[in-house]
mmCIF file of C-alpha atoms in Angstrom:
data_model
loop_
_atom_site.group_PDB
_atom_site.id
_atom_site.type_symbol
_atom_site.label_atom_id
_atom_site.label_comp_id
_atom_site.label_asym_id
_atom_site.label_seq_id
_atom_site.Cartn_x
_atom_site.Cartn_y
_atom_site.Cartn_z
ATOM 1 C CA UNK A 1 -34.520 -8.080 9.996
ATOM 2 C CA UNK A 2 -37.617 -10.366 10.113
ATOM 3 C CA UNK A 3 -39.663 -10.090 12.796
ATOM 4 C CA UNK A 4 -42.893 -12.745 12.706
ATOM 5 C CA UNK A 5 -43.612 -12.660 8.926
ATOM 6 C CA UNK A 6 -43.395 -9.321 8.141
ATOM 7 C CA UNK A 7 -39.997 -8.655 6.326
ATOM 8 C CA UNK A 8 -37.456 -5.824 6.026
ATOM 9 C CA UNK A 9 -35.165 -4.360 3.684
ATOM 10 C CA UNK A 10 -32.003 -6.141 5.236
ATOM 11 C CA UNK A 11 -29.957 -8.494 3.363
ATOM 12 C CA UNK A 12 -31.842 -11.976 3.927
ATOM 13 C CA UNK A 13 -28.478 -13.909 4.456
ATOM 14 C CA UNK A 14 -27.962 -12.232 8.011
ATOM 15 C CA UNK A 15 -31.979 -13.505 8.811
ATOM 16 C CA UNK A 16 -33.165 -17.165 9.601
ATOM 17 C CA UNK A 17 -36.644 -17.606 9.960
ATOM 18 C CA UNK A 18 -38.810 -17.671 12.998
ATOM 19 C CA UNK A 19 -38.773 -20.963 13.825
ATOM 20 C CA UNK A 20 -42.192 -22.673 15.815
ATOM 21 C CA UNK A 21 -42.125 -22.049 19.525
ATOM 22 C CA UNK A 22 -42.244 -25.286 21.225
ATOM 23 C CA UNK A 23 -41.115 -26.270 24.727
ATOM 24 C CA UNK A 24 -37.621 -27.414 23.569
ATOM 25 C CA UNK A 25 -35.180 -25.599 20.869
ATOM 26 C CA UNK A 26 -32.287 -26.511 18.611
ATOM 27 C CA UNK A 27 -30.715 -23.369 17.879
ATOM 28 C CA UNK A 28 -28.100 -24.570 14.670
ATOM 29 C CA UNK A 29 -24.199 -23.981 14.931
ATOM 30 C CA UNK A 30 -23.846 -20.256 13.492
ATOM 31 C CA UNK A 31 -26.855 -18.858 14.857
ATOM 32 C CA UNK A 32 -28.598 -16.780 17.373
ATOM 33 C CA UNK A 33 -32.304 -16.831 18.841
ATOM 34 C CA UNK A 34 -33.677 -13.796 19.956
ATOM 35 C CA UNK A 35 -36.238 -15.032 23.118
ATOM 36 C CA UNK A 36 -39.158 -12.336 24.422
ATOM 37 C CA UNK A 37 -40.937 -13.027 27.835
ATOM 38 C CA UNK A 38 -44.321 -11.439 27.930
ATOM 39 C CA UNK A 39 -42.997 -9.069 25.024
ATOM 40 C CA UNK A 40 -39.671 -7.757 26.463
ATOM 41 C CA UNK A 41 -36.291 -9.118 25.836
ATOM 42 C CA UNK A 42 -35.426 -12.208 27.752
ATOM 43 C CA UNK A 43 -32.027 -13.722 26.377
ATOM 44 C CA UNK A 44 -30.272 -14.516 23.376
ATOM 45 C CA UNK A 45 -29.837 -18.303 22.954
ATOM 46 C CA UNK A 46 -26.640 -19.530 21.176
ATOM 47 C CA UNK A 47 -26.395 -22.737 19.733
ATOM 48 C CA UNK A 48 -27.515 -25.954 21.405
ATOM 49 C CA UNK A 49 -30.903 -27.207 22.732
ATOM 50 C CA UNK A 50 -32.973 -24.872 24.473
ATOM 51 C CA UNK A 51 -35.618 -25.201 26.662
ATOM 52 C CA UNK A 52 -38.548 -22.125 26.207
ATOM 53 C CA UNK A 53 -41.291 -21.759 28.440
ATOM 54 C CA UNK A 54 -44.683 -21.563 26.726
ATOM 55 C CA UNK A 55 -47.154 -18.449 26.312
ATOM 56 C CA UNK A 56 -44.732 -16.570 28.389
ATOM 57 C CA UNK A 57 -41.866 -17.003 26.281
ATOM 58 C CA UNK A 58 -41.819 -16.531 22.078
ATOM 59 C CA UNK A 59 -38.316 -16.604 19.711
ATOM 60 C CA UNK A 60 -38.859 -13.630 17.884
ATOM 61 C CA UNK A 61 -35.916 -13.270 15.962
ATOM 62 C CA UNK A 62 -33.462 -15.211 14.013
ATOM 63 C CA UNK A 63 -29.861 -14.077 13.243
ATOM 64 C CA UNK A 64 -26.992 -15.683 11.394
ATOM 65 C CA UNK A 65 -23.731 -14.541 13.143
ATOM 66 C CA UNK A 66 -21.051 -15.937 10.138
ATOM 67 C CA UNK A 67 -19.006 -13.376 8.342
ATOM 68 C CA UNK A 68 -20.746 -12.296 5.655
ATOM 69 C CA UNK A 69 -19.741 -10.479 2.320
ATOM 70 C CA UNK A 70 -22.474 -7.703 1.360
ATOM 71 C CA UNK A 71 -21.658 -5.700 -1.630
ATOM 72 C CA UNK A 72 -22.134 -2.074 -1.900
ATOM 73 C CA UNK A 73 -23.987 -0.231 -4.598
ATOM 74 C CA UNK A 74 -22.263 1.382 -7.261
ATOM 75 C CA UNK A 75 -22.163 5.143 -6.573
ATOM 76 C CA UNK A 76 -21.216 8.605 -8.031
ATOM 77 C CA UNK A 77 -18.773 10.445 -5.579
ATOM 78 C CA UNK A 78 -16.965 13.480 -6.438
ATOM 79 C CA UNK A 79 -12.815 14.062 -5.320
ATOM 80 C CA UNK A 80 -11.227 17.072 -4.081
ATOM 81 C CA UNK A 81 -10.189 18.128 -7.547
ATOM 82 C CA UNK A 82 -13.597 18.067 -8.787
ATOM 83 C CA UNK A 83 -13.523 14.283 -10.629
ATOM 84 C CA UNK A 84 -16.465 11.916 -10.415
ATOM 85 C CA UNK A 85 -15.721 8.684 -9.832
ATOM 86 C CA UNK A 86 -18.183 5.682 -10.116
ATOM 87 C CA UNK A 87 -17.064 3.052 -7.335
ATOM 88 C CA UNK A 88 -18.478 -0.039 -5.647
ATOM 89 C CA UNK A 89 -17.295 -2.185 -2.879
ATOM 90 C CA UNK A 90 -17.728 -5.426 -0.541
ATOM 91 C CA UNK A 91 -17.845 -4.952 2.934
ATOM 92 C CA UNK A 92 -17.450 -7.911 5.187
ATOM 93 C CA UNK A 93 -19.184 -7.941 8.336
ATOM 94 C CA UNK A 94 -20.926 -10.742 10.869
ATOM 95 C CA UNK A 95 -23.732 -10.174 13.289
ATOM 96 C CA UNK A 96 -22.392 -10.598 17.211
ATOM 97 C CA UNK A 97 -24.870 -9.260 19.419
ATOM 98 C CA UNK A 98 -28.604 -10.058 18.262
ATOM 99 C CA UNK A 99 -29.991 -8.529 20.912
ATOM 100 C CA UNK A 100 -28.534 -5.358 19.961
ATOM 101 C CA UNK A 101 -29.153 -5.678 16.594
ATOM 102 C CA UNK A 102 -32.542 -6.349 17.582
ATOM 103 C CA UNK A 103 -33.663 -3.109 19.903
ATOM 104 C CA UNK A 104 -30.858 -0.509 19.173
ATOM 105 C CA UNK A 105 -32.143 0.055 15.568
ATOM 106 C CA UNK A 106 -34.278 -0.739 12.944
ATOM 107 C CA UNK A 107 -32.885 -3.125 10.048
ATOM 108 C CA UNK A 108 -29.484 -2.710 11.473
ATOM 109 C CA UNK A 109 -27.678 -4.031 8.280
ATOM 110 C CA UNK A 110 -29.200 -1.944 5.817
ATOM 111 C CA UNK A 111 -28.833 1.055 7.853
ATOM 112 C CA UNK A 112 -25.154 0.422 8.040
ATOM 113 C CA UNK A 113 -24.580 -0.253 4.270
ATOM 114 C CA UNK A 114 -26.378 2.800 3.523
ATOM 115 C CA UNK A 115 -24.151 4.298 6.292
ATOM 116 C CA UNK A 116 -21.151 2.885 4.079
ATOM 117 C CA UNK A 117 -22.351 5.079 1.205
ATOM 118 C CA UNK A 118 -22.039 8.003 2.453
ATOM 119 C CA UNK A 119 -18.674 7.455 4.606
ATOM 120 C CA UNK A 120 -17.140 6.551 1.424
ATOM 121 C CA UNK A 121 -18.322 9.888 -0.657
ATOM 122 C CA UNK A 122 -17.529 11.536 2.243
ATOM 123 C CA UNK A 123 -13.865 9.890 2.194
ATOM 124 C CA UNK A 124 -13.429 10.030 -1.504
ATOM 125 C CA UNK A 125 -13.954 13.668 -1.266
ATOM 126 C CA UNK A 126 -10.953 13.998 0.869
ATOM 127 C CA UNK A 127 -8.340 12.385 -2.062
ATOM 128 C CA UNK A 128 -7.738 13.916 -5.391
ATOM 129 C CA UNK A 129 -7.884 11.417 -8.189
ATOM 130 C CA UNK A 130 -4.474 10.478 -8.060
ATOM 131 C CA UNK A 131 -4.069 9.673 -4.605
ATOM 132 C CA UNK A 132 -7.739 7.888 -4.510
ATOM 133 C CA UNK A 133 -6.125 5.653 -7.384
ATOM 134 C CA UNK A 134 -2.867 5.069 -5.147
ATOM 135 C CA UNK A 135 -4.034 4.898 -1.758
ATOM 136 C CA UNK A 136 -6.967 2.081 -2.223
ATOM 137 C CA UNK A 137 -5.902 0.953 1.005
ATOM 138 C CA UNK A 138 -5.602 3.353 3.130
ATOM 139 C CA UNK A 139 -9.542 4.603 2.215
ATOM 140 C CA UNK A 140 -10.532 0.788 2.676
ATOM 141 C CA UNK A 141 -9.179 1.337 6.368
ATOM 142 C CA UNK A 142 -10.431 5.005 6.903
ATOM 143 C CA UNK A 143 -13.933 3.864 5.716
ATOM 144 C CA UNK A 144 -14.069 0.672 7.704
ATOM 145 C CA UNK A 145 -13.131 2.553 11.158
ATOM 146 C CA UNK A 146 -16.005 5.008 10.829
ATOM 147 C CA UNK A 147 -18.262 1.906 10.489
ATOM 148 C CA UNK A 148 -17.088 -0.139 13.391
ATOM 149 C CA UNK A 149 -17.786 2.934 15.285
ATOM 150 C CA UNK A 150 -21.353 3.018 14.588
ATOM 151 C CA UNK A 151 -21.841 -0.466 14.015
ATOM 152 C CA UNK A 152 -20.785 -1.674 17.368
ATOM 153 C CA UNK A 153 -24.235 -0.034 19.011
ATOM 154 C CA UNK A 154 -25.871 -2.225 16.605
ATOM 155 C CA UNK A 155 -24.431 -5.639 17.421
ATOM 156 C CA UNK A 156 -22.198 -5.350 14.193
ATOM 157 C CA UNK A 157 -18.588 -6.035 13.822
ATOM 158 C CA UNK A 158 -17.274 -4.606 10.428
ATOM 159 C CA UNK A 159 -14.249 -7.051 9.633
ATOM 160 C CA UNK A 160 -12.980 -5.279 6.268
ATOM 161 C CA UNK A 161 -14.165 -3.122 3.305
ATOM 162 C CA UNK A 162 -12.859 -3.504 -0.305
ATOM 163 C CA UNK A 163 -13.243 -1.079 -2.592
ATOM 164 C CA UNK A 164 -13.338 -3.011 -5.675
ATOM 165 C CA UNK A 165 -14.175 -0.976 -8.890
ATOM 166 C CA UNK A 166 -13.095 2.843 -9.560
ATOM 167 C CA UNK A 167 -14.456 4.032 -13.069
ATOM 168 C CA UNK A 168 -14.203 7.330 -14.053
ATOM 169 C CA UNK A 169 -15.416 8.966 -17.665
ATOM 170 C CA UNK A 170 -14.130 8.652 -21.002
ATOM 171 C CA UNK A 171 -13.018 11.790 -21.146
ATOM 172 C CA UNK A 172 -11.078 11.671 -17.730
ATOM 173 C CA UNK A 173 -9.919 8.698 -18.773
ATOM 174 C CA UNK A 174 -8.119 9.916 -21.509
ATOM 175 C CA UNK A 175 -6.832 12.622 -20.200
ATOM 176 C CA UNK A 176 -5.340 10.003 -17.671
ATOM 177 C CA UNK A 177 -3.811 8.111 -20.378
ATOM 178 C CA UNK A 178 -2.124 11.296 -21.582
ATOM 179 C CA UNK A 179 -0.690 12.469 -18.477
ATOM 180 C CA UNK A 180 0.761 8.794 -18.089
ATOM 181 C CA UNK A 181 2.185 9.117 -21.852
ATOM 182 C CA UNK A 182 3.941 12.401 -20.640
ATOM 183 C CA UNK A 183 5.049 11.209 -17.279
ATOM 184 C CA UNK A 184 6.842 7.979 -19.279
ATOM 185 C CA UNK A 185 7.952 10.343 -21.398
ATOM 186 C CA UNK A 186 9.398 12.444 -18.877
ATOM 187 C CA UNK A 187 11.149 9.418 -17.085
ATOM 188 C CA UNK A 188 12.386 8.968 -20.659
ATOM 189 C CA UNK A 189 14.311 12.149 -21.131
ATOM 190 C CA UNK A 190 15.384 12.429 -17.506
ATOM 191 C CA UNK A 191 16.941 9.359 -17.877
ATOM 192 C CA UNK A 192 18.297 10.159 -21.692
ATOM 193 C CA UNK A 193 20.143 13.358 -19.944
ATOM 194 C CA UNK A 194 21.360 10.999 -16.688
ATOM 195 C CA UNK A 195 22.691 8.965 -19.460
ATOM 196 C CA UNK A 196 24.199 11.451 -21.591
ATOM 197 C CA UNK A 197 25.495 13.212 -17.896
ATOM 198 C CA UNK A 198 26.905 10.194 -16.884
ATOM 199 C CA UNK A 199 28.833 9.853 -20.515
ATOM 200 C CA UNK A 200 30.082 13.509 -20.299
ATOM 201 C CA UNK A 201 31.839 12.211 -16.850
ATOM 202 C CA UNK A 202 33.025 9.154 -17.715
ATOM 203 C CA UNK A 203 34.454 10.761 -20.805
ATOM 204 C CA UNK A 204 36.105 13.546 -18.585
ATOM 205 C CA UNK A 205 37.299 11.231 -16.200
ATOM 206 C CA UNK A 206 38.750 9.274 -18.712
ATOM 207 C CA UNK A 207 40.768 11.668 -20.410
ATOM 208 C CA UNK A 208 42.083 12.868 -16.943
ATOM 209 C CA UNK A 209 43.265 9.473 -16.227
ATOM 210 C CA UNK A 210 44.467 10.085 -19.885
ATOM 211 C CA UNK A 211 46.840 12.916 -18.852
ATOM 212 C CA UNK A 212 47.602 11.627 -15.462
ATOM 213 C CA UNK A 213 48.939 8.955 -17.263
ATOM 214 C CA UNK A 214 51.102 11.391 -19.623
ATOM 215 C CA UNK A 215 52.127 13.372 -17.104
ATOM 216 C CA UNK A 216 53.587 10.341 -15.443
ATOM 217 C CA UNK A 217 55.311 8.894 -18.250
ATOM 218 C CA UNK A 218 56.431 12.174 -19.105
ATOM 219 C CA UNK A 219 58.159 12.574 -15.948
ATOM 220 C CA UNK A 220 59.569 8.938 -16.226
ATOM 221 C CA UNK A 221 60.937 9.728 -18.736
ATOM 222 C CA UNK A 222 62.669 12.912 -17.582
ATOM 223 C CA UNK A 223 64.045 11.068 -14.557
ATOM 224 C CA UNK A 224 65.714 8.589 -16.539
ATOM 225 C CA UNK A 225 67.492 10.417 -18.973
ATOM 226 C CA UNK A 226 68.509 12.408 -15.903
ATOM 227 C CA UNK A 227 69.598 9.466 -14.257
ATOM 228 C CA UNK A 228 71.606 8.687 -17.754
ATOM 229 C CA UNK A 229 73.171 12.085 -18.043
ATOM 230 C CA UNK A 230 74.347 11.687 -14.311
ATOM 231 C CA UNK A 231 75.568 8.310 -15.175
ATOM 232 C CA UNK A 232 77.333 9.063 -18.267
ATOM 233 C CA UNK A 233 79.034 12.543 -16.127
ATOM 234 C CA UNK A 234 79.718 10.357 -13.798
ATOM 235 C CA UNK A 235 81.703 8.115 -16.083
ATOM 236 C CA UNK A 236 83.617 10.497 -18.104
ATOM 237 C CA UNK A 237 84.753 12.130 -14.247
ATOM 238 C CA UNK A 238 86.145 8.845 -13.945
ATOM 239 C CA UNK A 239 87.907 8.601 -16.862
ATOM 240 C CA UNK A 240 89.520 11.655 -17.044
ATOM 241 C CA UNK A 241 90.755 11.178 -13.006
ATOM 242 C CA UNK A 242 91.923 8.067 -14.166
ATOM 243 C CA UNK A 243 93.896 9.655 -16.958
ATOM 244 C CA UNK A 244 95.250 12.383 -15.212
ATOM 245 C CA UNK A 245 96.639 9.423 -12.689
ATOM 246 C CA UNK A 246 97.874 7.566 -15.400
ATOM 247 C CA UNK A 247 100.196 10.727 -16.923
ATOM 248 C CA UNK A 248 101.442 11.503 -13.015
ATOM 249 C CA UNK A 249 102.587 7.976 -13.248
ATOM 250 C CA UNK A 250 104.555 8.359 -16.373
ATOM 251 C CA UNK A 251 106.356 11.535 -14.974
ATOM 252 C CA UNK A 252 107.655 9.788 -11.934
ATOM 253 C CA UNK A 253 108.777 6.833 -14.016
ATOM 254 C CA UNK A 254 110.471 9.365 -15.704
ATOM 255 C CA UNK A 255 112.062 11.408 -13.681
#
């Protein structure tokens, strides 16, 4: 925050200079003009033309109020299973009460990325490394509602935070890519043996279609040559009724 000429450790982006006091004020689209009377806080003058009464009234400070992307500082943070991670991030925020920003504390918008830090060590220590790697998101929202907490006494919205880079050493690095190589590995063989499972049942099933299939023939086959030994009974009954017919015939011709 700039106040007169003597300059802070905020980002400058977020702070226009003082502008001149003069009886009449342009305050640009995008920004807001922090106006003391007889060194107390007066108003806060959006934009459009102004009108400031001299001696008793002095702009003394300037705020940009567009959304803003400020990065954060790489850091070391440490995860629940003892890992330390190097990780940076952008966190997007806009200025919407200058008078707030102005009184409630000193360099508001350093304060809060420092504030950002720690939130996300203290965040980071909550996730093993795994889960830090999956759940990017849901730490981008954790950290970001801790900070629109705070930041709203300061005349801060926090829009978003991003964590953007997780690096972690060599050696853990490594070992990563070997627990990955196992894990594929084990997807590998579990599928192999699904595979191989699978085969064993479709293999079984088949050959109990197989003998389903026997059984049924067989038993076709058993009714039909019953059917043909009834038929072929059948046929010689007839035949020898009609014969004995024939010979009573004979005998009363005969006779």
């Amino acid at each position: 925050m700039q106040r007169g000429n003597r300059v802070h450790l905020n980002p400058p982006s977020f702070v226009e200079s003082v502008p001149r006091n003069t009886i009449f004020n342009i305050v640009p689209q995008g920004r807001q003009y922090v106006v003391e009377r007889l060194g107390r806080y007066h108003r806060t003058l959006e934009s459009g033309w102004w009108f400031v009464v001299p001696v008793l009234d002095k702009i003394r400070y300037c705020y940009s109020v567009k959304e803003q992307g400020v990065e954060i500082p790489n850091q070391s943070a440490i995860t629940s299973d003892n890992v330390m991670v190097e990780i940076d991030g952008v966190l997007f925020l806009r200025i919407v009460d200058a008078e707030k920003a102005s009184y409630n504390i000193e360099n508001p918008v350093y304060n809060l990325l420092n504030l950002a830090q720690t939130t996300m060590r203290s965040e980071i220590g909550r996730l093993d490394l795994d889960t830090l790697f999956r759940e990017r998101t849901l730490l981008n929202k954790n950290i970001v509602e801790v900070l629109r907490r705070e930041a709203h006494d300061w005349g801060i919205e926090c829009k978003r935070y991003e964590i953007r880079d997780i690096t972690v050493s060599e050696l853990v690095r490594r070992s990563m890519d070997l627990q990955a190589d196992a894990e594929r590995r084990k997807r590998q063989l579990i599928l192999q043996s699904e595979g191989e499972a699978q085969a064993e049942v479709n293999r079984a099933e088949g050959l109990k279609r197989a003998q389903r299939c026997a059984a049924e023939a067989q038993k076709y086959t058993v009714l039909q040559r019953a059917e043909a030994e009834a038929e072929a009974t059948g046929v010689m009954a007839a035949a020898i009724s009609k014969s004995h017919g024939s010979r009573g015939v004979t005998r009363e011709d005969a006779a």
